[in-house]
């Protein structure tokens, strides 16, 4: 790599206000460039310390008393922190619990139940597999029909595409904020408004935007949302997901996995189920306390850095990488306009599995989508411009045609 390219990367790092955050993550010594923060974020030092102290101090010493000393409230308390720092959600509407898949199942059922008499769910045929499977199941269970959008991967779901199927029969529209393949960022406020104009409810999956693109859920009037925490929120493999229910729906949203944690009084052990009247009604069983503690650490890092600063660095990182890829003649799939993409850049290669193997051998970890996509995820708190350049350097020599 030329010294002038090195100098540019060094200058970008020197003027990056978030550069010090890189040190807040544990190193991975054999990794030259970690370009998969969109699948599993790196490990915050604070999380390693907090989990260790949780085990030895809280679990070991407080034992069952811990539930009354704060653990019971963690899904809501950390939900509120996440809502404030990441989602633009006022307190009392967000929970940290279960997985995205389970939460999507719950919120889709709840949303359909809020629109009785309408019998169609609109979703995208390009969406992440688990989202499509859940949409299909919920529709079948409620004797509803799915209207599948067939958007272009890069343009993705636009008002025109949505307008073709939206109508009086639409109960719910379920969309992902950022396309997991192309990184296309959907216009969440405009689409939400369009969905409401048709009388339907908007359900958003924020897996690829939570922690890296501001979502302003309250302001946009989003009805329900879900998302995961192990990607740009750095909460660790399998960490609990989140769900959001707008205040206006809190008293009436009915979800299908009712358990003692969603009941009005957890310890009443009542004969008959009565749902809680607050956001707890979306819980099911005992929360994963260790996982939620890790989510809290990840959220606090984003809160400290500020979501707008994180987004600003994200667009600088992806623009920088796209410029390098363009110069090298790579086939970039992701949108060119920075305000239309999330925090990963996808390129097309002839054999993604083989390219992935070669990159990993050389210490560069991408995300492979067979047959022909490499996704390069840039996590603003842990990725430097020099690391992007190192990764690109290897990519160019082992993957791109010379
Ligand atoms: C990562 C991701 C998921 C993951 O769901 P899990 O239940 O955590 O396995 C779901 N949907 C989208 C859009 C994702 O990007």
mmCIF file of N, CA and C and ligand atoms in Angstrom, residues 38-39 98-104 127-132 175-180 205-209 226-231 238-241 369 375, ligand 1:
data_model
loop_
_atom_site.group_PDB
_atom_site.id
_atom_site.type_symbol
_atom_site.label_atom_id
_atom_site.label_comp_id
_atom_site.label_asym_id
_atom_site.label_seq_id
_atom_site.Cartn_x
_atom_site.Cartn_y
_atom_site.Cartn_z
ATOM 1 N N UNK A 38 -21.132 -6.053 11.830
ATOM 2 C CA UNK A 38 -22.566 -6.076 11.565
ATOM 3 C C UNK A 38 -23.182 -7.442 11.866
ATOM 4 N N UNK A 39 -22.347 -8.454 12.148
ATOM 5 C CA UNK A 39 -22.877 -9.767 12.526
ATOM 6 C C UNK A 39 -22.636 -10.048 14.004
ATOM 7 N N UNK A 98 -35.562 -11.979 25.259
ATOM 8 C CA UNK A 98 -35.750 -12.976 24.201
ATOM 9 C C UNK A 98 -34.879 -12.683 22.963
ATOM 10 N N UNK A 99 -35.235 -13.270 21.837
ATOM 11 C CA UNK A 99 -34.457 -13.043 20.614
ATOM 12 C C UNK A 99 -35.284 -12.201 19.646
ATOM 13 N N UNK A 100 -34.642 -11.691 18.623
ATOM 14 C CA UNK A 100 -35.375 -10.918 17.619
ATOM 15 C C UNK A 100 -36.483 -11.763 17.000
ATOM 16 N N UNK A 101 -36.176 -13.013 16.701
ATOM 17 C CA UNK A 101 -37.166 -13.887 16.072
ATOM 18 C C UNK A 101 -38.416 -14.009 16.944
ATOM 19 N N UNK A 102 -38.202 -14.272 18.225
ATOM 20 C CA UNK A 102 -39.336 -14.428 19.151
ATOM 21 C C UNK A 102 -40.078 -13.098 19.304
ATOM 22 N N UNK A 103 -39.318 -12.021 19.419
ATOM 23 C CA UNK A 103 -39.965 -10.711 19.578
ATOM 24 C C UNK A 103 -40.777 -10.320 18.351
ATOM 25 N N UNK A 104 -40.256 -10.661 17.170
ATOM 26 C CA UNK A 104 -40.997 -10.330 15.950
ATOM 27 C C UNK A 104 -42.311 -11.115 15.908
ATOM 28 N N UNK A 127 -36.412 -9.552 2.497
ATOM 29 C CA UNK A 127 -36.047 -9.398 3.900
ATOM 30 C C UNK A 127 -35.255 -10.603 4.405
ATOM 31 N N UNK A 128 -34.660 -10.428 5.564
ATOM 32 C CA UNK A 128 -33.879 -11.461 6.242
ATOM 33 C C UNK A 128 -34.750 -12.725 6.418
ATOM 34 N N UNK A 129 -34.170 -13.907 6.248
ATOM 35 C CA UNK A 129 -34.982 -15.132 6.284
ATOM 36 C C UNK A 129 -35.889 -15.262 7.512
ATOM 37 N N UNK A 130 -35.348 -15.026 8.701
ATOM 38 C CA UNK A 130 -36.174 -15.259 9.890
ATOM 39 C C UNK A 130 -37.406 -14.352 9.860
ATOM 40 N N UNK A 131 -37.260 -13.143 9.358
ATOM 41 C CA UNK A 131 -38.392 -12.222 9.273
ATOM 42 C C UNK A 131 -39.459 -12.769 8.331
ATOM 43 N N UNK A 132 -39.014 -13.313 7.190
ATOM 44 C CA UNK A 132 -39.979 -13.855 6.234
ATOM 45 C C UNK A 132 -40.688 -15.086 6.802
ATOM 46 N N UNK A 175 -41.154 -4.293 7.942
ATOM 47 C CA UNK A 175 -39.982 -3.979 7.117
ATOM 48 C C UNK A 175 -38.713 -3.912 7.960
ATOM 49 N N UNK A 176 -37.579 -4.144 7.322
ATOM 50 C CA UNK A 176 -36.288 -3.941 7.986
ATOM 51 C C UNK A 176 -35.738 -2.569 7.613
ATOM 52 N N UNK A 177 -35.204 -1.879 8.603
ATOM 53 C CA UNK A 177 -34.715 -0.510 8.402
ATOM 54 C C UNK A 177 -33.521 -0.481 7.448
ATOM 55 N N UNK A 178 -32.591 -1.426 7.625
ATOM 56 C CA UNK A 178 -31.423 -1.531 6.740
ATOM 57 C C UNK A 178 -31.409 -2.926 6.136
ATOM 58 N N UNK A 179 -31.299 -3.002 4.817
ATOM 59 C CA UNK A 179 -31.263 -4.292 4.129
ATOM 60 C C UNK A 179 -29.974 -5.040 4.472
ATOM 61 N N UNK A 180 -30.127 -6.283 4.940
ATOM 62 C CA UNK A 180 -28.942 -7.005 5.419
ATOM 63 C C UNK A 180 -27.978 -7.339 4.296
ATOM 64 N N UNK A 205 -38.033 -3.799 11.848
ATOM 65 C CA UNK A 205 -36.924 -4.582 12.366
ATOM 66 C C UNK A 205 -35.671 -3.708 12.260
ATOM 67 N N UNK A 206 -35.052 -3.449 13.414
ATOM 68 C CA UNK A 206 -33.925 -2.511 13.469
ATOM 69 C C UNK A 206 -32.585 -3.222 13.667
ATOM 70 N N UNK A 207 -32.530 -4.526 13.374
ATOM 71 C CA UNK A 207 -31.313 -5.308 13.646
ATOM 72 C C UNK A 207 -30.049 -4.661 13.072
ATOM 73 N N UNK A 208 -30.130 -4.190 11.829
ATOM 74 C CA UNK A 208 -28.930 -3.653 11.188
ATOM 75 C C UNK A 208 -28.791 -2.144 11.336
ATOM 76 N N UNK A 209 -29.651 -1.524 12.143
ATOM 77 C CA UNK A 209 -29.488 -0.084 12.371
ATOM 78 C C UNK A 209 -29.301 0.254 13.847
ATOM 79 N N UNK A 226 -38.583 -4.210 16.655
ATOM 80 C CA UNK A 226 -37.709 -5.204 17.288
ATOM 81 C C UNK A 226 -36.290 -4.987 16.779
ATOM 82 N N UNK A 227 -35.330 -5.608 17.444
ATOM 83 C CA UNK A 227 -33.969 -5.534 16.933
ATOM 84 C C UNK A 227 -33.025 -6.298 17.827
ATOM 85 N N UNK A 228 -31.810 -6.523 17.339
ATOM 86 C CA UNK A 228 -30.890 -7.314 18.145
ATOM 87 C C UNK A 228 -29.758 -6.445 18.679
ATOM 88 N N UNK A 229 -29.035 -6.992 19.627
ATOM 89 C CA UNK A 229 -28.043 -6.218 20.379
ATOM 90 C C UNK A 229 -26.620 -6.744 20.185
ATOM 91 N N UNK A 230 -26.485 -7.865 19.471
ATOM 92 C CA UNK A 230 -25.137 -8.446 19.344
ATOM 93 C C UNK A 230 -24.402 -7.926 18.110
ATOM 94 N N UNK A 231 -25.084 -7.091 17.312
ATOM 95 C CA UNK A 231 -24.418 -6.531 16.129
ATOM 96 C C UNK A 231 -23.752 -5.204 16.533
ATOM 97 N N UNK A 238 -25.602 -14.068 20.990
ATOM 98 C CA UNK A 238 -26.875 -14.505 21.560
ATOM 99 C C UNK A 238 -27.431 -13.602 22.643
ATOM 100 N N UNK A 239 -26.898 -12.404 22.792
ATOM 101 C CA UNK A 239 -27.416 -11.479 23.809
ATOM 102 C C UNK A 239 -28.892 -11.192 23.514
ATOM 103 N N UNK A 240 -29.682 -10.918 24.565
ATOM 104 C CA UNK A 240 -31.113 -10.703 24.354
ATOM 105 C C UNK A 240 -31.405 -9.530 23.416
ATOM 106 N N UNK A 241 -32.492 -9.643 22.703
ATOM 107 C CA UNK A 241 -32.919 -8.620 21.746
ATOM 108 C C UNK A 241 -33.778 -7.574 22.459
ATOM 109 N N UNK A 369 -21.994 -13.969 2.272
ATOM 110 C CA UNK A 369 -23.355 -14.355 1.891
ATOM 111 C C UNK A 369 -23.247 -15.081 0.567
ATOM 112 N N UNK A 375 -19.951 -9.032 2.684
ATOM 113 C CA UNK A 375 -20.408 -7.840 3.399
ATOM 114 C C UNK A 375 -19.262 -7.393 4.316
HETATM 115 C C1 LIG B 1 -29.513 -10.430 12.611
HETATM 116 C C2 LIG B 1 -30.948 -10.350 12.195
HETATM 117 C C3 LIG B 1 -31.916 -11.174 12.796
HETATM 118 C C4 LIG B 1 -31.505 -12.179 13.834
HETATM 119 O O1 LIG B 1 -32.573 -12.750 14.535
HETATM 120 P P1 LIG B 1 -32.216 -13.685 15.787
HETATM 121 O O2 LIG B 1 -33.517 -14.043 16.368
HETATM 122 O O3 LIG B 1 -31.313 -12.898 16.690
HETATM 123 O O4 LIG B 1 -31.479 -14.865 15.268
HETATM 124 C C5 LIG B 1 -33.236 -11.021 12.391
HETATM 125 N N1 LIG B 1 -33.588 -10.113 11.447
HETATM 126 C C6 LIG B 1 -32.681 -9.306 10.847
HETATM 127 C C7 LIG B 1 -33.112 -8.310 9.827
HETATM 128 C C8 LIG B 1 -31.333 -9.410 11.198
HETATM 129 O O5 LIG B 1 -30.423 -8.637 10.601
#
